[in-house]
PDB file of C-alpha atoms in Angstrom:
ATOM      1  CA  UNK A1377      20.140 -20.729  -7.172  1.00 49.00           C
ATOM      2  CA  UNK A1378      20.433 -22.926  -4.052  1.00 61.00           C
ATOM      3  CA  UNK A1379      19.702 -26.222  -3.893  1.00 63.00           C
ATOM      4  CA  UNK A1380      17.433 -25.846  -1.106  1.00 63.00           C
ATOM      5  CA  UNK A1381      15.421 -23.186  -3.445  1.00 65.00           C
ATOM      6  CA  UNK A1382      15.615 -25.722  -6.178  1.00 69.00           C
ATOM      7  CA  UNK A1383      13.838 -28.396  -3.660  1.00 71.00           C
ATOM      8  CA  UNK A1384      10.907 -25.891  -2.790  1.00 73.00           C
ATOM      9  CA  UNK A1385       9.286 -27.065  -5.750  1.00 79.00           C
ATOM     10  CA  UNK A1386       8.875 -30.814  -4.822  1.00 79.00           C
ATOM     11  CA  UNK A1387       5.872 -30.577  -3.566  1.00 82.00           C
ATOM     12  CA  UNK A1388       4.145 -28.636  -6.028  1.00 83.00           C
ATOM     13  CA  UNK A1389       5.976 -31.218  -8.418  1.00 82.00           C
ATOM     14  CA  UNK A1390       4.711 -34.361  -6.030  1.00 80.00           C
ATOM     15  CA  UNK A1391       1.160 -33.228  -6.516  1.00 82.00           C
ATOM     16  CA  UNK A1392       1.165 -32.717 -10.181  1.00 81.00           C
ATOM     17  CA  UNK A1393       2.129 -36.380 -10.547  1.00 78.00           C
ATOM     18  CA  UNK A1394       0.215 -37.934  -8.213  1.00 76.00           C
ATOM     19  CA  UNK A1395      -3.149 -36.256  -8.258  1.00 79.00           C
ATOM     20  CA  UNK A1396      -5.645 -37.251 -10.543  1.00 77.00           C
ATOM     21  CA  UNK A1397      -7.782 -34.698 -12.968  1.00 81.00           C
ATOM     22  CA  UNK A1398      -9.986 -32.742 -11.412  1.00 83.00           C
ATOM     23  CA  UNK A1399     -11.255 -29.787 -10.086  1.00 87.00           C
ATOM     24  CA  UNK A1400      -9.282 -29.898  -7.012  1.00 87.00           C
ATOM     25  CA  UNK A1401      -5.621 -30.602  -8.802  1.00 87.00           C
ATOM     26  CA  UNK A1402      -5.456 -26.826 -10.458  1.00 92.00           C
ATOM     27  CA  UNK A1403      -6.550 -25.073  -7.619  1.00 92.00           C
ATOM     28  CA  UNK A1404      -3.975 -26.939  -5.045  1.00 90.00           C
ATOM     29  CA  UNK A1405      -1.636 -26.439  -7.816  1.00 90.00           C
ATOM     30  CA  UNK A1406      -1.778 -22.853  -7.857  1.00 94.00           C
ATOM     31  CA  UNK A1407      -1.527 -22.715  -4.190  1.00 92.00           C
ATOM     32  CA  UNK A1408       1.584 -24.595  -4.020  1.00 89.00           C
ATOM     33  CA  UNK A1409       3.170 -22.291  -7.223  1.00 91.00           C
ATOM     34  CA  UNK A1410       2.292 -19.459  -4.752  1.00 93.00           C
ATOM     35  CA  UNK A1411       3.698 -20.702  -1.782  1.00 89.00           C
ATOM     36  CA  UNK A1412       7.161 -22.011  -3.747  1.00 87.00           C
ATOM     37  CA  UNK A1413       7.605 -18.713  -5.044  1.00 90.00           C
ATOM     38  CA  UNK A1414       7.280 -16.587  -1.792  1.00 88.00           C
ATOM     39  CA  UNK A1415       9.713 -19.035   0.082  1.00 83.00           C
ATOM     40  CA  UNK A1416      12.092 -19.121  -2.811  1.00 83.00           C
ATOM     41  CA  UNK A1417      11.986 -14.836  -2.461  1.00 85.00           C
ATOM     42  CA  UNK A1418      12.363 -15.253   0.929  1.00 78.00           C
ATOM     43  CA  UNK A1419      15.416 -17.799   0.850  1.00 76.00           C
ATOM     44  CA  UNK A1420      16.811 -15.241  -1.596  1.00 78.00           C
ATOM     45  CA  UNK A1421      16.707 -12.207   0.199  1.00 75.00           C
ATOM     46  CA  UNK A1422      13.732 -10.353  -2.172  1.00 84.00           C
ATOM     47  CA  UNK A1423      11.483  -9.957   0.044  1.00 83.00           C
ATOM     48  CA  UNK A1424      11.323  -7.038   3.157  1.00 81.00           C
ATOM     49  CA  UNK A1425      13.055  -7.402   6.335  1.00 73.00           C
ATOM     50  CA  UNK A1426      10.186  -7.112   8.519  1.00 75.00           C
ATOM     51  CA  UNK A1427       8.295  -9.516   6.395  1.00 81.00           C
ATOM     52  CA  UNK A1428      10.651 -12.037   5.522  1.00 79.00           C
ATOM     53  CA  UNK A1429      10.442 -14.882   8.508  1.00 77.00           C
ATOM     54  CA  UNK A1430       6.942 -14.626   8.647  1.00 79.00           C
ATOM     55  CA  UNK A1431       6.600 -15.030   5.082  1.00 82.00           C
ATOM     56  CA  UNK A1432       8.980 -17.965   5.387  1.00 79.00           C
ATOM     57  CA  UNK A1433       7.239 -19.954   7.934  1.00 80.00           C
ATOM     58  CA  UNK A1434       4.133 -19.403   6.317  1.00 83.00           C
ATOM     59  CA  UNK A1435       5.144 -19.875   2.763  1.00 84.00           C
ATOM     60  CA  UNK A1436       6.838 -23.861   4.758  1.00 80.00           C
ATOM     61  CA  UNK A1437       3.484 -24.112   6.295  1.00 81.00           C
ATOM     62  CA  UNK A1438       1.267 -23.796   3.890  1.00 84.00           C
ATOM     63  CA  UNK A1439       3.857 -26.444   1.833  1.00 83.00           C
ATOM     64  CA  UNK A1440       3.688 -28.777   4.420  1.00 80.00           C
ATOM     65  CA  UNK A1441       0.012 -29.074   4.736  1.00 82.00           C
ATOM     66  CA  UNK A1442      -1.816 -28.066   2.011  1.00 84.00           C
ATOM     67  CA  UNK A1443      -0.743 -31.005   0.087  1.00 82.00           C
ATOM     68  CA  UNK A1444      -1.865 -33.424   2.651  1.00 79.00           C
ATOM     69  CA  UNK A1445      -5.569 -31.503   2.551  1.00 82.00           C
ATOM     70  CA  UNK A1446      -5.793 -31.908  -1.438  1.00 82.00           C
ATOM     71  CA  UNK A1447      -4.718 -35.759  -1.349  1.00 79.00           C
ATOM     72  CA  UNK A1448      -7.236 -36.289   1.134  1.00 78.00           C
ATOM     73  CA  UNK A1449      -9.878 -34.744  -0.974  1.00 80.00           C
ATOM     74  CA  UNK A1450      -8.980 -36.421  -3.917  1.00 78.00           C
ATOM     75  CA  UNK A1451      -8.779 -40.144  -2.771  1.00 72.00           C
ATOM     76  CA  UNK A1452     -11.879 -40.337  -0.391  1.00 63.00           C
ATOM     77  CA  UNK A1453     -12.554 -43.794   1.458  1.00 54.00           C
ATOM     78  CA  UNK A1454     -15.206 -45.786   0.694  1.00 49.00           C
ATOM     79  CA  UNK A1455     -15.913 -48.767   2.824  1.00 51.00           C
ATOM     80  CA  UNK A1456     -15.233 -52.419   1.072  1.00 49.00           C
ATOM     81  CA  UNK A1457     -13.137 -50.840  -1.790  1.00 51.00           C
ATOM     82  CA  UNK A1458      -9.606 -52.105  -0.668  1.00 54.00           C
ATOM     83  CA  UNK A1459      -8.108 -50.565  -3.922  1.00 55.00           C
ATOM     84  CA  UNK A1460      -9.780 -47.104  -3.148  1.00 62.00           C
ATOM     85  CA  UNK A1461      -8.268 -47.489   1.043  1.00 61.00           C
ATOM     86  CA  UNK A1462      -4.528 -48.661  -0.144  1.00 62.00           C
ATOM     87  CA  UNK A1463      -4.667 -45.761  -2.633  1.00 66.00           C
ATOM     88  CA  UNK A1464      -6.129 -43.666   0.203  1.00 69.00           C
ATOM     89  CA  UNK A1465      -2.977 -45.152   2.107  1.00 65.00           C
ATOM     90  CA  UNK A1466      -0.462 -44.581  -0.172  1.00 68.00           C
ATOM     91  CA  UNK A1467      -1.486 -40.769  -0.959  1.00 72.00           C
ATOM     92  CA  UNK A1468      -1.585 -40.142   2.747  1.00 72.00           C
ATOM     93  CA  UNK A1469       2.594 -41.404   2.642  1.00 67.00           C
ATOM     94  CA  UNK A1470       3.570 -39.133  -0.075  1.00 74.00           C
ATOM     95  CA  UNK A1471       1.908 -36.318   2.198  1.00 75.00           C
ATOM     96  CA  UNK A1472       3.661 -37.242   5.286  1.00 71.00           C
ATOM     97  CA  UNK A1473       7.027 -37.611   3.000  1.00 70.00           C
ATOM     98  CA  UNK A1474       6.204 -33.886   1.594  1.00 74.00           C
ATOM     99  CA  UNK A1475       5.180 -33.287   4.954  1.00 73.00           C
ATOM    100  CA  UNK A1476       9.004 -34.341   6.965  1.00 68.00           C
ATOM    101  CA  UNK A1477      10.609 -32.763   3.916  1.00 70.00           C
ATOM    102  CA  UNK A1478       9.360 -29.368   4.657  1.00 73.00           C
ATOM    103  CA  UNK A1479       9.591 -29.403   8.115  1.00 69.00           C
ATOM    104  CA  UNK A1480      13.057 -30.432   7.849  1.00 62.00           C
ATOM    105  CA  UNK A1481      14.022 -27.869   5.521  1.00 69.00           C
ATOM    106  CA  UNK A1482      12.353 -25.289   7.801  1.00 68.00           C
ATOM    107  CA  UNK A1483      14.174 -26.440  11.341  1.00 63.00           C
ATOM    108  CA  UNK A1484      17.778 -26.633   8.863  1.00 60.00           C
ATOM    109  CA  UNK A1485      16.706 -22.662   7.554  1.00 67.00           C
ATOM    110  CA  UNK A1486      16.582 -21.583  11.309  1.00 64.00           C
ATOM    111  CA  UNK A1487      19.089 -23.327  12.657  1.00 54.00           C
ATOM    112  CA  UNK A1488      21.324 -22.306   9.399  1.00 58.00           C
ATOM    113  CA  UNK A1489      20.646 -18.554   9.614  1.00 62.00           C
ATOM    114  CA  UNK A1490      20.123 -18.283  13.369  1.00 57.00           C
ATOM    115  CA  UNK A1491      17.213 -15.756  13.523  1.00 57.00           C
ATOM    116  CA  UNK A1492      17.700 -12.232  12.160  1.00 63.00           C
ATOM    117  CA  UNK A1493      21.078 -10.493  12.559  1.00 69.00           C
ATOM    118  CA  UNK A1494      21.565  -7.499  14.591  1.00 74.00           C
ATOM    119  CA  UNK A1495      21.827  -3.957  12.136  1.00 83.00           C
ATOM    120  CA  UNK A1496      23.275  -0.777  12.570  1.00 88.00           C
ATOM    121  CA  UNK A1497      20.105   1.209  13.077  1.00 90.00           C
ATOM    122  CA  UNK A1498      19.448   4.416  10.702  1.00 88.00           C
ATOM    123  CA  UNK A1499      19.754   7.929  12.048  1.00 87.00           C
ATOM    124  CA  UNK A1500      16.000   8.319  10.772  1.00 88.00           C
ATOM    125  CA  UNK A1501      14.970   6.480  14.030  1.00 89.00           C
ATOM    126  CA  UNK A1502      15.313   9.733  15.507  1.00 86.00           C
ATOM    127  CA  UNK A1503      13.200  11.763  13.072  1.00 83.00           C
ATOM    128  CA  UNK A1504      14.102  14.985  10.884  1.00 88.00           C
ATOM    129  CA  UNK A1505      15.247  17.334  14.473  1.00 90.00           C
ATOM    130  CA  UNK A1506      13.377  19.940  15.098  1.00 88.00           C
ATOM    131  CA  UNK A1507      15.211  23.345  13.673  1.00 87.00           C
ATOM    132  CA  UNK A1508      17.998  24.753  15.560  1.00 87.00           C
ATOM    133  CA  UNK A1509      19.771  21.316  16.704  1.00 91.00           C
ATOM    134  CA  UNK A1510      22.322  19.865  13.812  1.00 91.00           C
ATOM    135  CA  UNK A1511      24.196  16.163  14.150  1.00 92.00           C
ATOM    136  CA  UNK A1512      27.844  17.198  14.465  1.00 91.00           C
ATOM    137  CA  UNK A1513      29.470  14.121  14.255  1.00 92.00           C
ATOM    138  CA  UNK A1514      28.079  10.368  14.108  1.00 93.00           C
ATOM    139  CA  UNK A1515      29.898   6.949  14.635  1.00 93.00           C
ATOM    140  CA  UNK A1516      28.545   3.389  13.933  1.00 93.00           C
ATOM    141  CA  UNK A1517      29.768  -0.013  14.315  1.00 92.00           C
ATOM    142  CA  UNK A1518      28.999  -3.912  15.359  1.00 90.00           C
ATOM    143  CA  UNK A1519      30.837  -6.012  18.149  1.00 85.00           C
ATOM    144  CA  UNK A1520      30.342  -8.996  20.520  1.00 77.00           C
ATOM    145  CA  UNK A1521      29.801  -9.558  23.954  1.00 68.00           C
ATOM    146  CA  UNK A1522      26.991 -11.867  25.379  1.00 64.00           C
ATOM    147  CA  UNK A1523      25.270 -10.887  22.488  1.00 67.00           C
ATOM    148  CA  UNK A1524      25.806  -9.929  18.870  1.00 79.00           C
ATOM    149  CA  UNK A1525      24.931  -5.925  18.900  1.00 86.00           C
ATOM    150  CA  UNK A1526      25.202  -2.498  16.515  1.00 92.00           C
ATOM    151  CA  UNK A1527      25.089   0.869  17.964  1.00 93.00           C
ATOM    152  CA  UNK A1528      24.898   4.250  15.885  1.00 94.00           C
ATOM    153  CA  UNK A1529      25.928   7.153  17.976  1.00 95.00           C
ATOM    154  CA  UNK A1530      24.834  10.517  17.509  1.00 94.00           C
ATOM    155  CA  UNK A1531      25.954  13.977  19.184  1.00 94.00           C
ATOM    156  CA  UNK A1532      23.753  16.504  18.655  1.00 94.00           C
ATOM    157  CA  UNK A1533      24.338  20.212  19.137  1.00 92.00           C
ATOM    158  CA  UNK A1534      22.414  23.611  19.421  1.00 89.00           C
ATOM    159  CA  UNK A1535      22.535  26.868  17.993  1.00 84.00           C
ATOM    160  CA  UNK A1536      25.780  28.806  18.469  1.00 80.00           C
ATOM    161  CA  UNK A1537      25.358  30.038  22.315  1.00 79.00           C
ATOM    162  CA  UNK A1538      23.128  27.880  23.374  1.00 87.00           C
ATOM    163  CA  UNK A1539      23.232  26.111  26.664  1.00 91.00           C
ATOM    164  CA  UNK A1540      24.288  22.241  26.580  1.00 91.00           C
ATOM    165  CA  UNK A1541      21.834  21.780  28.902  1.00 92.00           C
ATOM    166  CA  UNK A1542      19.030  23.505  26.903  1.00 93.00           C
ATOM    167  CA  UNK A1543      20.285  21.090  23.899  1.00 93.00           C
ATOM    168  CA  UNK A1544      19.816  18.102  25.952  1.00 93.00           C
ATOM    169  CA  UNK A1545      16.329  19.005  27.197  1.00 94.00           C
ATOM    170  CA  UNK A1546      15.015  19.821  23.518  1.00 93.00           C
ATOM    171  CA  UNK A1547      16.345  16.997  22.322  1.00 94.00           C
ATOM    172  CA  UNK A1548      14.331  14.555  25.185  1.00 94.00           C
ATOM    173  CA  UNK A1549      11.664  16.726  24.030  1.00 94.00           C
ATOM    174  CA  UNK A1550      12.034  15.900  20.470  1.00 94.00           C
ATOM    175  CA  UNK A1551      12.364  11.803  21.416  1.00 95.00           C
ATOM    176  CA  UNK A1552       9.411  11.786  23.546  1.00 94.00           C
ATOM    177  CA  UNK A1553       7.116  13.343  20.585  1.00 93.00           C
ATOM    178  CA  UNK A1554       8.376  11.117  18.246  1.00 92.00           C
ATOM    179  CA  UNK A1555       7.152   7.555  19.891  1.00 92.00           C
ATOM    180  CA  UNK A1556      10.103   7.150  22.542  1.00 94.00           C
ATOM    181  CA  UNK A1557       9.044   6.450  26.282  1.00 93.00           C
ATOM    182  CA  UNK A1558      11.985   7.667  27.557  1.00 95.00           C
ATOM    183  CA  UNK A1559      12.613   6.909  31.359  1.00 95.00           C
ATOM    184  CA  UNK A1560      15.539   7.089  33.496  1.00 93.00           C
ATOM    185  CA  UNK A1561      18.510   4.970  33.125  1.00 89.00           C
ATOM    186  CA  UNK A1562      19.819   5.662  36.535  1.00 86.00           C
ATOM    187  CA  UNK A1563      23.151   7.128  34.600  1.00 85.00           C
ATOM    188  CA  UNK A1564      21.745  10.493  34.429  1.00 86.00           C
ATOM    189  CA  UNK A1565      20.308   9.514  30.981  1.00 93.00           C
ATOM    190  CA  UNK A1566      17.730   8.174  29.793  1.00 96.00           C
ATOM    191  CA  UNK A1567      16.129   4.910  27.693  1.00 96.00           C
ATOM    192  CA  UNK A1568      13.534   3.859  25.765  1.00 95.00           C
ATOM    193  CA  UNK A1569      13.375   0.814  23.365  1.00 94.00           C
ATOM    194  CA  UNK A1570      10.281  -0.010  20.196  1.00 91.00           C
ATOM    195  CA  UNK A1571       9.459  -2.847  18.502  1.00 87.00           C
ATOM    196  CA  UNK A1572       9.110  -2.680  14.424  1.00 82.00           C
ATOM    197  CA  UNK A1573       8.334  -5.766  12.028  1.00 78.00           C
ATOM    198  CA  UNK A1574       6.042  -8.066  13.223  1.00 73.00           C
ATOM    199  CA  UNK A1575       5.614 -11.523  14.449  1.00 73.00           C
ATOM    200  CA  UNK A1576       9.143 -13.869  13.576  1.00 68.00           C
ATOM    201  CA  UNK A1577      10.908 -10.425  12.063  1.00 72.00           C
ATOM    202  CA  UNK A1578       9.794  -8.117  15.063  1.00 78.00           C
ATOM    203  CA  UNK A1579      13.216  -7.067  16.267  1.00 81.00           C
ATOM    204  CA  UNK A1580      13.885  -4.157  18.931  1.00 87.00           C
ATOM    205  CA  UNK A1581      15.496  -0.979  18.439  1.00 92.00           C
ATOM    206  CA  UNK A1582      16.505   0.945  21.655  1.00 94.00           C
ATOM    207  CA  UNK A1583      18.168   4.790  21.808  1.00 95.00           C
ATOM    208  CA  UNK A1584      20.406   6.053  25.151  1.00 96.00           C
ATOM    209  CA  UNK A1585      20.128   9.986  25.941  1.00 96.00           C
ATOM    210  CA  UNK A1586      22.787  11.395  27.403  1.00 95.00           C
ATOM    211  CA  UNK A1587      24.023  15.397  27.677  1.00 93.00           C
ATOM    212  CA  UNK A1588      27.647  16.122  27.167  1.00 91.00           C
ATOM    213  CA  UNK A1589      30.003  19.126  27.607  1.00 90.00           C
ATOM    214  CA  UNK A1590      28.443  20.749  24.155  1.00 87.00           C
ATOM    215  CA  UNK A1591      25.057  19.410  24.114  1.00 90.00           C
ATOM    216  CA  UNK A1592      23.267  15.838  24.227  1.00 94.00           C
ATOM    217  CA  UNK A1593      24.571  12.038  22.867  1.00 95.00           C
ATOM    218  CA  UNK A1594      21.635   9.746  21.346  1.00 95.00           C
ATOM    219  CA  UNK A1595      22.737   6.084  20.664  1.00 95.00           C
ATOM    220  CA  UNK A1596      20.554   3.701  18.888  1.00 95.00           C
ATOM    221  CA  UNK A1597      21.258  -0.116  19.048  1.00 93.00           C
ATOM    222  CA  UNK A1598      20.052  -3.142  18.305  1.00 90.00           C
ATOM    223  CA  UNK A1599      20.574  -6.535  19.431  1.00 81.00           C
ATOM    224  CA  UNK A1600      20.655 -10.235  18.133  1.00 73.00           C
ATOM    225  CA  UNK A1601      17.350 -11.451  18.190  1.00 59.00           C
ATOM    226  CA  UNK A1602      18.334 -15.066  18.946  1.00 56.00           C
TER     227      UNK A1602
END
C-alpha cells in the first residue's frame, strides 16, 4: 500500500479528533470512510476503467470539502463569545490544511499518471461479423509519434469465391449497423471514431476501412488522451 493511499485517510482521521460529539460527527464520518475507500480503489487500480478518474476526482472532492462543511456546522459563531470565534477560527485552519492537502495530492495524481494511457482496442469493437466473413489474420501493437497510440489491425475475408470487393462492401455494411459513422477518408477508405467512458475516463476509439487484394482491412486505434 502506497503512501499516498495511506494519507487518504487524514482527513477522515482529522475530523474524528477534532469534532466534538454530536449528531453531525457520525454522519461526516461515514462520508469521509466512503470517500477514502473509493479513492484508495481508485489509486489501486480496483475500480473500472471508464469509471476510475471520475471516481477519483470526486472521491478528492468530496475529501476536500466536506470536511470544511461539517466544521462549520459544528462550531457556529455567536457574536461576543471570543472563545466560540477563535475556535470557529481554528476549525476553519484545519479545513483549509485538509483542504491544500487534497488538492495537492490530486494535481501530484494527474500530473504523476498523466491522464489515461492509450490501449490496444479489442476486436469486439467490431461486433460478432455477420456469417460468411471470418478474421484471417490480426496484428496489434503500441508506438510513438506526436502522440502515444495502439492500433489492432484486422483483415477480414469472405466466403471462398467471393469478390474482394463484395467483402469490403459487407463489411462497411456491417460497421455502419453497428454504431460507426463511417465517412470518407479521402484514401479510398473510410473513418469513423466513438467515444466510451464518460466524463475524465471518456477516451476515443476510432476504426480505418480499407479493401485489399482478398477482401477488406479494419484498424482500430486509440490515442493518448493527454
Amino acid at each position: 500500500m502506497t503512501v499516498g493511499t495511506i494519507m487518504l485517510a487524514a482527513p477522515l482521521g482529522c475530523w474524528l479528533l477534532a469534532a466534538p460529539k454530536g449528531r453531525v460527527r457520525p454522519v461526516i464520518a461515514a462520508v469521509l470512510a466512503a470517500a477514502t475507500l473509493v479513492a484508495a480503489a481508485g489509486m489501486l487500480n480496483r475500480l473500472p476503467q471508464q469509471v476510475r478518474w471520475t471516481s477519483l476526482v470526486g472521491a478528492g472532492f468530496v475529501l476536500a470539502v466536506v470536511p470544511l462543511v461539517g466544521l462549520a456546522l459544528v462550531w457556529p459563531v455567536h457574536k461576543g463569545e471570543s472563545g466560540d470565534r477563535r475556535g470557529f477560527a481554528a476549525a476553519w485552519m484545519v479545513g483549509c490544511a485538509l483542504l491544500i492537502g487534497a488538492a495537492t495530492w490530486l494535481f501530484g495524481s494527474f500530473l504523476r499518471d498523466n491522464g489515461r494511457p492509450a490501449e490496444i482496442p479489442a476486436a469486439s469493437e467490431m461486433a460478432p461479423l455477420p456469417a460468411g466473413l471470418l478474421i484471417t489474420s490480426e496484428r496489434s501493437g503500441c508506438g510513438t509519434g506526436s502522440a502515444d497510440f495502439c492500433e489492432h489491425d484486422l483483415l477480414v475475408g469472405g466466403a471462398s469465391g467471393q469478390h474482394p470487393a463484395q467483402v469490403l462492401d459487407q463489411v462497411r455494411g456491417h460497421l455502419t449497423a453497428t454504431g460507426w459513422p463511417l465517412t470518407p477518408n479521402g484514401q479510398g477508405g473510410w473513418t469513423a471514431c466513438r467515444t466510451h467512458g464518460s466524463l475524465l475516463d471518456a477516451y476515443e476509439v476510432c476504426v480505418h476501412l480499407t479493401g485489399t487484394d482478398s477482401g477488406a482491412t479494419v484498424t482500430l486505434g486509440t490515442t493518448d488522451t493527454w
